[in-house]
Amino acid sequence: MKLTLVLLTVCLQVAAKTFSQGKITLKMETSDIRKVLFAIEKKSNYRFLFDEAVIKGKPPVSIDVENADINEALSQALHNTGIAYKVLHTNLVVLKEAAAAADIQELRVTGRVTDAAGTPLPGVTIAIKGSNMGTTTGDDGSYAITVPDAAVLVFSYVGFATLEETVGGRTSINVTLQPSATSLDEAVVVGYGTLRRSQVVGSVAKVDGKELAKQPVLTASQALQGKAAGIQIIAPGDPGSQPQVRIRGTNTVSGDANPVYVVDGVITDNITSINTMDIASVEVLKDAASQAIYGSRAANGVILITTKKGKTGRLTVDLNAYTGIRSMTSRVKMADARTYAQYTNEARGYDNQEPMFPDLDALEYNTDWFDEVTRAGLLQNYNVSMSGGSEKTTYYFSAGYFSDDGIVKNENYERANFRLNNSYKIAPFLEFGHNLNMSVTRSNNKPNPFNDAYRNAPTTPVRFPNGDYGLLDGLSVANPVKANELQDHTNKGLRLQGDVYALLKPVKNLSIRSSFSFNRNNYDNLNYNYAYDPISIGTDNISSLEVEDGKSFYYNLDNNATYHRTLAGRHEIIATLGYSAERNTSNRLIVRGNNVPPQSNLWYMKYADPASVQLIENDGTLVQRASLYSRLTYTFDNKYNLSGVLRRDGSSNFPVNNKWGTFYSIGGSWVISRERFMQNQKLFDELRIRAGYGKLGNDRVSRPVANLDPVPQLGNYPFGGDNNVVIGMSTVDLRNAAVSWEETKGVDAGLEFTMLRQRLSGEVTYYNKLSNVYIPVTLVALAGDNDNEVFSRAADVRNKGVELSLNWNDQVNENFSYHAGFNVTFNRNNVEKVLGSLQLKGGSLGNGEVVTNTVEGEEVGSFWVYEVTGIFKTQEEVDATKAKITGSKPGDFQYRDVNNDGVLNDLDRVFVGSYQPRTYFGLNAGFNWKQLDFSIDCYGNTGNKIYNGKKAIRIGNDNIEAARAENRWTPDNINGTQPRASNTIPKPSTYYVESGDFFRINNITLGYSLPAQQWNIGISALRVYASAQNPFIAKKYSGFTPELPGLNNSNNSLSAGIETGIYPVSTTYMFGVNVSF
Amino acid sequence: MKLKLISPIVYCAGALLLLNACSKSWLNPAVPGELVTTDSTFLDPANAEKFVNACYTQLLTWEQSSFSWIGVTSITSDNADKGSSPGDLGTDKDQLDNFTYTSTTPSIATVWKSNSQGISRCNQALANVPRFDTSAALKSRLRGEALFLRAFYYFNMVRTFGEVPIVDTVIDADNPADLEKINDRRPVPEVYALIEKDLREALALLPTREQYDPKDLGRATKGAAAALLAKVSLYQQKWNEVLTLTDNIMSGTYGSYALVPDYATIWREVGENSPESLFEIQSKGTVPFAAVQQYSVVQSIRGGTFNDGAVVLTGWGFNSVSEDLYNAYEPGDVRRKATIMSIGDTLFDGVVIIDAVNKRYNYKAYVSRTQESYGDDAGKVNKNIRILRMGEVYLMNAEAANELGQTAKAQTALNAVRQRAGLGNTTAASQADLRNAIWHERRVELAMEHDRFYDLVRQGRAGTVLRAHGKNFVDGKHEVFPVPQSEIYASSGKLTQNNGY
């Protein structure tokens, strides 16, 4: 924090310096020559051109001139240095060793710049290498520039390869620029290898690590928000968690709908341990054709993360630091004490209960519970990396520290990261390497206070004057401050992940890769509850300690061979064949004890009341998988590509005869722009179409599907007067014997292009995929299943849509470049089939009401509610209405009797949309102007709905939103727009369904790069920046955030978009610095 | 040099590939804590008993014996009020108290589902026990226990919901006949027939309480089967059966039982598994816990103030005792103080209730943290729930005798109960008066023991009594609870609904 501020101050001072013309006034004593020259450049129009060798090792110099001309100044400055100079009339000053100075000649060079077809190129930048002086070509491609005879001219132009020409005494230099290596030749990581973009037959979105590193977020997936089409990121608010990610819609009903992450080949579902700063690029595999190589895990998409590697060359050291403040982005206005008290009295009155607050003028407190539990939290990140390499080895090392306090008082999440990515060339045909990451995390968590803060009475103080925590009898809501202060939850984690590989090229064209990748996660959780009861009614004062110790170990042994050969110059074949074996185990131990002293250094079972110490859980899991995979890519003439994947996967999750699944994909692409008939058109620089089809599997099905536990243990029972505690066992989970892989099949077709000298690039893709998924089929209780559910692959879910992305990128001149990008996804989710008449109800609010249902023809997890038609104004209206909720009173909602049967029941509930957006989009723009850089990223979605669950749960006597209390129905205000005060559990209705549309500015960053020459401590780049994360949101929803990962942050598609006690997304303002050496 | 390096690497890579590829067991690992196949379970004879134990462990669940059960069986009655603070509805306990519940009221669904699960576990036990290589004697005892518990769960089902499907085998989800069976509600007499058949067989198979090894204390006994059969017969007004069975129990045919002298001790720890008790749910409130989940805490004193230094199990305050019950006791009846804790009372462990949210609480659910075993977990306490006890056996005997015109015999049994309560002999002499006296005696003797609502329905006067108590009881509807809507959905509409819901 301090460091940042200091640097910023320096930066501002430098920028504030003024500029004077011609005459130079300068006083510097025994300074480095470079600094003196830089000072002269700052104060004049003169620019220096010299070889580093000239000034290297020269003694410090002094200068003291006032209104001197350049000759006077330089004579003084270079006195006794052995350096001679020559001032050219373009104000360019050439420095040379004194002996060579006489050779400096001034030449006027002219010429013309054309492309390969001979067309003149206007606006080509021509710079004198080593200086920042230059010119540009005119409309006819011609230029003229005066240069020293030994100068090197650098010709650069967007879309063309940069060309250098040594003048060497010539006065006329005509050049022909060749198109630059195109984006079609960019390497794309596709799983078990890379392909050129032109060879990729599926949909792969690539995002550069630099884009991700800009944002002050924990995980790369959150930074992906809005960066690419087809990827919906639902951001979390609480520190230390990762967002929910949906790639092209929600495929699954009961299972995990998140994609898998593959970090340098290590498959994982949690990337909170990966430092965003270490990421070189992220590739998102979006369709079956590209995902098929990860067939057994890929049904929800794959996010490939490639971390940075060292490059042969000198040691590079990068420092990155930022720090900022987080605060709540949007709030909900709750009723104040008087409104609340009045409302509650009214509600109780309708139920013939005594008023709770007989004297509204005697209210002593007006507590804003949100103020009491939240704060502005500090966010910090520091990172250092060192990389480099020689012919034989490359190395990349980084260390990072991330700390996020969050917005809830007393919370904190910290992570330290260490990464070591090395490679060793043992022989020309053999390379070893490793990518190793260690992360150490520690978080102090507090119970989520938002639900209790929302419900708690404003009439209750945080503490009474006698020091007791405030509580209102008759309201079953915990005091969130008390819960915060009297519960300590500490989670510590140590995670080691990475891979070690050998790459062997025994013969030409063949490479064999063996790798062992692993992911070891150790964690311990410590939960200490001080002697208190969250809704304490009495004196139940026992402290308790629960410790959990868990570990998991995943490894994957993978061997594959790739044969890559081009025959007859035009037939390119890449064949990959591999085998992998995976094992994933975990185990945990949970112990609980009571009466542990409150001092944290005594939080061990040793200090608990021995009689109370009990083993809560000690169990484990194990999954093993085996896979054979192959991919064949054939490219003809660099234009036509065919690619196919075939793999067989076995998983121990399935019964003996159903373990294996076969998955495949086939696709093709055609680079139209490389056809001869395209050579004469000017519209497209590149044009490519592609299409693919594939079938994928998923074994990450809900536990009841894969449950291998036919006869579980079912609790204890004490016989023998408590002396003989026995266990029970029985079969309580009915299993579908045909359980096997969940399948997704899909097509994807796209068109990619670049236009206008590669300044405009774009992509349009159509996709359509169908997933045959497991759903819990409800059985009557007497069938014997413990939870009345049997999982069966009985539903088909289709997601189809169109993705569009456009990017504009232009370098206007040497000082200014800008870019703008837009991507949008139109997705339509539809449940095609639900076997039989089974109903998939979800979104239980915990008050007996469920609010979603998943049926044929609707989206997964559609809100299923009564339609409010109005408010009963009078008792006569109530009496006159046949179909109503039993016990309806004037002021209650009137609902539509959809089937007109005179009874209001589930048959009258209507589907009103789901949380799944029909459209989501990202907008990115930015520019670089001289030393300034600016960028802005936006994200939004439309067409989805949110259920305001927190509002729809009423326990009785809890607080209400101010807007709910205002203009409510009362006998004196029978035209009120809000229903009467009530303590009744509300029925699910359209009243609680709100629009989920939102538009958000994700990030605005303004940076300033200080001229590197100014520093003589080896800094090659120095940038300071200020950034705002989530500074602005436009939303229709009245709650805290329209980004709702699932009920209580669960990952359940059936309860997505219901807000109950969500940890709100926060806004961060921060400063940062990047330094490279 | 080069060759030397290559060959081991190629060899290793190849070997690993083959090793894994050849290893079929890779995809059939022994998963922690899980038995690979059902069959391996049957190799260990000790597991036979565990299948039957699972029929008991269901009794300890929150769903089976706790909040929902208390709500449906007790808060509905005139003995208890919802309790707690007015705003704390305990999910739906206000609906149960006021008879505004519907087919979606969660507590009712919980009672249905939990008893169904109990029945299924018994069916599993009955099907699986014969597969074990263990003694015939043990197998027959285990069968008797499972039959007794199936009857117990079915009795709860039939008296709560009326017609229910009869499922007496393990359901095979691939068998259409089984899928029909689980959705087919059978007439009440058919359900009772199954219960009686199970109990008769259990009566024959089960040992008496004396014949059990001490370590098995708490398992179903011959006495338990006889008493439950008597009660089931009582509900069907099979007076001869009731009389014979209760006579036999009282004369010690099925083991030695007796009314314990001090009524107040019946529901305390000292009264666990006493000669009074024919069957009770065993609960252990110390480590390792094996307790009825939160049975006591939901009924414990809410927001109380106590004498200095008192250590009290406080709780949610639901199922508070009604004023009507308080006033129902005759002067001098020791059972009032033993059943009800009122503000101002001094409890047996010295706790003085100075103030509390509710006026009266269920003393039978009270656990002393100082005078009884307590493991510092208010949710898991040492409170056995008494299901069948001699007080009721005597009253069933009296009721059957009276219905059969054996007035003297009825008075004798009734007086035995009154005597223990510190009361004089009954003055009722006519059959009708005596019937009312016995019904009244049942109310106060078995107060807060989850029978009052069912008794009122059985006696055909639920509407009269409960409406007089201010409840919204509708005749012809509220005698049974609605079939849970969730179950009707799950049956794709095949399960029918009770009248009026």
Coordinates of N, CA and C in Angstrom, one line a residue, chain A residues 738-838:
Chain A
A738 N -28.7 -49.7 -14.5 CA -28.2 -49.4 -15.8 C -27.3 -48.1 -15.8
V739 N -27.0 -47.6 -14.6 CA -26.3 -46.4 -14.5 C -25.0 -46.4 -15.3
S740 N -24.8 -45.4 -16.1 CA -23.5 -45.3 -16.8 C -23.3 -43.8 -17.2
W741 N -22.5 -43.6 -18.2 CA -22.1 -42.2 -18.5 C -23.2 -41.4 -18.9
E742 N -23.2 -40.1 -18.5 CA -24.1 -39.1 -19.0 C -23.6 -38.7 -20.3
E743 N -24.4 -38.4 -21.3 CA -23.9 -38.1 -22.6 C -24.4 -36.8 -23.1
T744 N -23.5 -36.1 -23.8 CA -23.9 -34.9 -24.5 C -23.4 -35.0 -26.0
K745 N -24.3 -34.7 -26.9 CA -23.9 -34.7 -28.3 C -24.2 -33.3 -28.8
G746 N -23.3 -32.9 -29.7 CA -23.6 -31.6 -30.2 C -22.9 -31.3 -31.5
V747 N -23.4 -30.3 -32.2 CA -22.8 -29.8 -33.4 C -22.4 -28.3 -33.2
D748 N -21.4 -27.9 -34.0 CA -20.9 -26.6 -33.9 C -20.4 -26.2 -35.3
A749 N -20.8 -25.0 -35.7 CA -20.4 -24.6 -37.0 C -20.1 -23.1 -36.9
G750 N -19.0 -22.7 -37.5 CA -18.6 -21.3 -37.4 C -17.9 -20.7 -38.6
L751 N -17.8 -19.4 -38.6 CA -17.2 -18.7 -39.6 C -16.3 -17.7 -38.9
E752 N -15.0 -17.6 -39.3 CA -14.1 -16.7 -38.7 C -13.5 -15.8 -39.8
F753 N -13.3 -14.6 -39.5 CA -12.7 -13.7 -40.6 C -11.8 -12.6 -40.0
T754 N -11.0 -12.1 -40.8 CA -10.3 -10.8 -40.5 C -10.4 -9.9 -41.7
M755 N -10.6 -8.7 -41.5 CA -10.8 -7.7 -42.5 C -10.0 -6.5 -42.3
L756 N -10.0 -5.6 -43.3 CA -9.4 -4.3 -43.2 C -8.0 -4.4 -42.6
R757 N -7.2 -5.0 -43.3 CA -5.8 -5.2 -42.9 C -5.7 -5.8 -41.5
Q758 N -6.5 -6.8 -41.2 CA -6.5 -7.5 -40.0 C -6.9 -6.6 -38.8
R759 N -7.4 -5.5 -39.0 CA -7.8 -4.7 -37.9 C -9.1 -5.1 -37.3
L760 N -10.0 -5.7 -38.2 CA -11.2 -6.2 -37.7 C -11.2 -7.7 -37.8
S761 N -11.5 -8.3 -36.7 CA -11.6 -9.8 -36.7 C -12.9 -10.2 -36.1
G762 N -13.5 -11.3 -36.5 CA -14.7 -11.6 -36.0 C -15.0 -13.1 -36.2
E763 N -16.0 -13.6 -35.5 CA -16.4 -15.0 -35.5 C -17.9 -15.1 -35.2
V764 N -18.5 -15.9 -36.0 CA -19.9 -16.2 -35.8 C -20.0 -17.8 -35.7
T765 N -20.7 -18.2 -34.6 CA -20.8 -19.7 -34.4 C -22.2 -20.1 -34.1
Y766 N -22.6 -21.1 -34.6 CA -23.9 -21.7 -34.3 C -23.6 -23.0 -33.5
Y767 N -24.4 -23.3 -32.5 CA -24.2 -24.6 -31.8 C -25.5 -25.1 -31.4
N768 N -25.5 -26.4 -31.2 CA -26.7 -27.1 -30.8 C -26.3 -28.4 -30.2
K769 N -26.6 -28.5 -28.9 CA -26.2 -29.7 -28.2 C -27.3 -30.3 -27.3
L770 N -27.3 -31.6 -27.2 CA -28.3 -32.3 -26.5 C -27.7 -33.1 -25.4
S771 N -28.1 -33.0 -24.2 CA -27.5 -33.8 -23.1 C -28.6 -34.7 -22.6
N772 N -28.2 -35.9 -22.4 CA -29.1 -36.9 -21.8 C -28.6 -37.1 -20.4
V773 N -29.4 -36.6 -19.5 CA -28.8 -36.4 -18.1 C -29.6 -37.2 -17.0
Y774 N -28.9 -37.3 -16.0 CA -29.5 -38.0 -14.8 C -30.4 -37.0 -14.1
I775 N -31.5 -37.5 -13.7 CA -32.3 -36.6 -12.8 C -32.8 -37.5 -11.6
P776 N -33.1 -36.9 -10.5 CA -33.6 -37.6 -9.4 C -35.1 -37.9 -9.7
V777 N -35.4 -39.2 -9.9 CA -36.8 -39.6 -10.2 C -37.4 -39.9 -8.8
T778 N -38.4 -39.1 -8.5 CA -39.0 -39.2 -7.2 C -39.9 -40.5 -7.1
L779 N -39.7 -41.2 -6.0 CA -40.5 -42.4 -5.8 C -41.3 -42.1 -4.5
V780 N -42.4 -42.8 -4.4 CA -43.1 -42.7 -3.1 C -42.2 -43.3 -2.0
A781 N -42.5 -42.8 -0.8 CA -41.6 -43.2 0.3 C -41.6 -44.7 0.6
L782 N -42.7 -45.3 0.3 CA -42.8 -46.8 0.6 C -42.0 -47.6 -0.3
A783 N -41.4 -47.0 -1.4 CA -40.5 -47.7 -2.3 C -39.3 -48.1 -1.5
G784 N -39.0 -47.3 -0.5 CA -37.9 -47.7 0.4 C -36.6 -46.9 0.3
D785 N -36.6 -46.0 -0.7 CA -35.4 -45.2 -0.8 C -35.4 -44.1 0.2
N786 N -34.2 -43.9 0.9 CA -34.1 -43.0 2.0 C -34.5 -41.6 1.7
D787 N -34.1 -41.1 0.5 CA -34.5 -39.7 0.2 C -35.5 -39.7 -0.9
N788 N -36.1 -40.8 -1.1 CA -37.3 -40.9 -2.1 C -36.9 -40.6 -3.5
E789 N -35.6 -40.8 -3.8 CA -35.1 -40.5 -5.2 C -34.3 -41.6 -5.7
V790 N -34.5 -41.9 -7.0 CA -33.6 -42.8 -7.7 C -33.1 -42.0 -8.9
F791 N -31.8 -42.0 -9.1 CA -31.3 -41.3 -10.3 C -31.4 -42.1 -11.5
S792 N -32.0 -41.4 -12.5 CA -32.2 -42.1 -13.8 C -31.9 -41.2 -14.9
R793 N -31.3 -41.7 -16.0 CA -31.0 -40.8 -17.1 C -32.2 -40.5 -17.9
A794 N -33.1 -39.8 -17.3 CA -34.4 -39.7 -17.8 C -34.8 -38.3 -18.4
A795 N -33.8 -37.4 -18.5 CA -34.1 -36.1 -19.1 C -33.2 -35.7 -20.2
D796 N -33.7 -35.0 -21.2 CA -32.9 -34.5 -22.3 C -32.9 -33.0 -22.2
V797 N -31.8 -32.4 -22.1 CA -31.7 -30.9 -22.1 C -31.0 -30.4 -23.3
R798 N -31.6 -29.5 -24.0 CA -31.0 -29.0 -25.2 C -30.5 -27.5 -25.0
N799 N -29.3 -27.2 -25.4 CA -28.9 -25.8 -25.5 C -28.5 -25.5 -26.9
K800 N -29.1 -24.5 -27.4 CA -28.6 -24.1 -28.8 C -28.5 -22.6 -28.8
G801 N -27.7 -22.2 -29.7 CA -27.5 -20.7 -29.8 C -26.5 -20.3 -30.8
V802 N -26.3 -19.0 -30.8 CA -25.4 -18.3 -31.7 C -24.5 -17.5 -30.9
E803 N -23.2 -17.5 -31.2 CA -22.2 -16.6 -30.6 C -21.7 -15.7 -31.7
L804 N -21.5 -14.5 -31.3 CA -20.9 -13.5 -32.2 C -19.8 -12.8 -31.5
S805 N -18.7 -12.6 -32.1 CA -17.7 -11.7 -31.5 C -17.0 -10.9 -32.6
L806 N -16.7 -9.7 -32.3 CA -16.1 -8.8 -33.2 C -15.0 -8.0 -32.4
N807 N -13.9 -7.9 -33.1 CA -12.8 -7.2 -32.4 C -12.1 -6.2 -33.4
W808 N -11.9 -5.0 -32.9 CA -11.2 -4.0 -33.8 C -9.9 -3.6 -33.0
N809 N -8.9 -3.6 -33.8 CA -7.6 -3.4 -33.2 C -6.8 -2.5 -34.2
D810 N -6.3 -1.4 -33.8 CA -5.7 -0.5 -34.7 C -4.5 0.3 -34.1
Q811 N -3.4 0.3 -34.8 CA -2.3 1.2 -34.4 C -2.3 2.4 -35.3
V812 N -2.8 3.5 -34.8 CA -3.0 4.7 -35.6 C -1.6 5.3 -36.0
N813 N -0.8 5.5 -35.0 CA 0.6 5.9 -35.3 C 1.4 5.4 -34.1
E814 N 2.7 5.9 -34.1 CA 3.5 5.3 -33.1 C 3.1 5.6 -31.6
N815 N 2.3 6.7 -31.5 CA 1.8 7.1 -30.2 C 0.5 6.6 -29.8
F816 N -0.3 6.1 -30.7 CA -1.7 5.8 -30.4 C -2.2 4.5 -31.0
S817 N -2.7 3.7 -30.2 CA -3.3 2.5 -30.7 C -4.6 2.3 -29.8
Y818 N -5.6 1.6 -30.4 CA -6.8 1.4 -29.6 C -7.4 0.1 -30.1
H819 N -8.3 -0.4 -29.2 CA -9.0 -1.6 -29.6 C -10.4 -1.5 -29.0
A820 N -11.3 -2.3 -29.6 CA -12.6 -2.4 -29.1 C -13.1 -3.8 -29.4
G821 N -13.8 -4.4 -28.5 CA -14.3 -5.7 -28.8 C -15.7 -5.9 -28.3
F822 N -16.4 -6.8 -28.9 CA -17.8 -7.0 -28.5 C -18.1 -8.5 -28.7
N823 N -18.7 -9.2 -27.7 CA -19.1 -10.5 -28.0 C -20.5 -10.7 -27.3
V824 N -21.3 -11.5 -28.0 CA -22.6 -11.8 -27.5 C -23.0 -13.2 -27.8
T825 N -23.7 -13.8 -26.8 CA -24.2 -15.2 -27.0 C -25.7 -15.2 -26.8
F826 N -26.3 -15.8 -27.7 CA -27.8 -16.0 -27.6 C -28.0 -17.5 -27.3
N827 N -28.4 -17.8 -26.2 CA -28.6 -19.2 -25.8 C -30.0 -19.5 -25.5
R828 N -30.5 -20.7 -25.9 CA -31.8 -21.1 -25.6 C -31.7 -22.5 -24.9
N829 N -32.2 -22.5 -23.7 CA -32.1 -23.8 -23.0 C -33.5 -24.4 -23.0
N830 N -33.6 -25.6 -23.2 CA -35.0 -26.2 -23.2 C -34.9 -27.7 -22.7
V831 N -35.8 -28.0 -21.9 CA -35.9 -29.4 -21.4 C -36.7 -30.1 -22.5
E832 N -36.1 -31.0 -23.2 CA -36.8 -31.7 -24.3 C -37.7 -32.8 -23.8
K833 N -37.1 -33.5 -22.8 CA -37.9 -34.7 -22.4 C -37.6 -34.9 -20.9
V834 N -38.7 -35.2 -20.2 CA -38.5 -35.7 -18.8 C -39.4 -36.9 -18.8
L835 N -38.8 -38.0 -18.6 CA -39.4 -39.3 -18.7 C -40.6 -39.4 -17.8
G836 N -41.7 -39.8 -18.3 CA -42.9 -40.0 -17.5 C -43.5 -38.6 -17.1
S837 N -44.1 -38.5 -16.0 CA -44.7 -37.2 -15.6 C -43.9 -36.8 -14.3
L838 N -42.7 -37.1 -14.3 CA -41.9 -36.8 -13.1 C -41.7 -35.3 -13.0

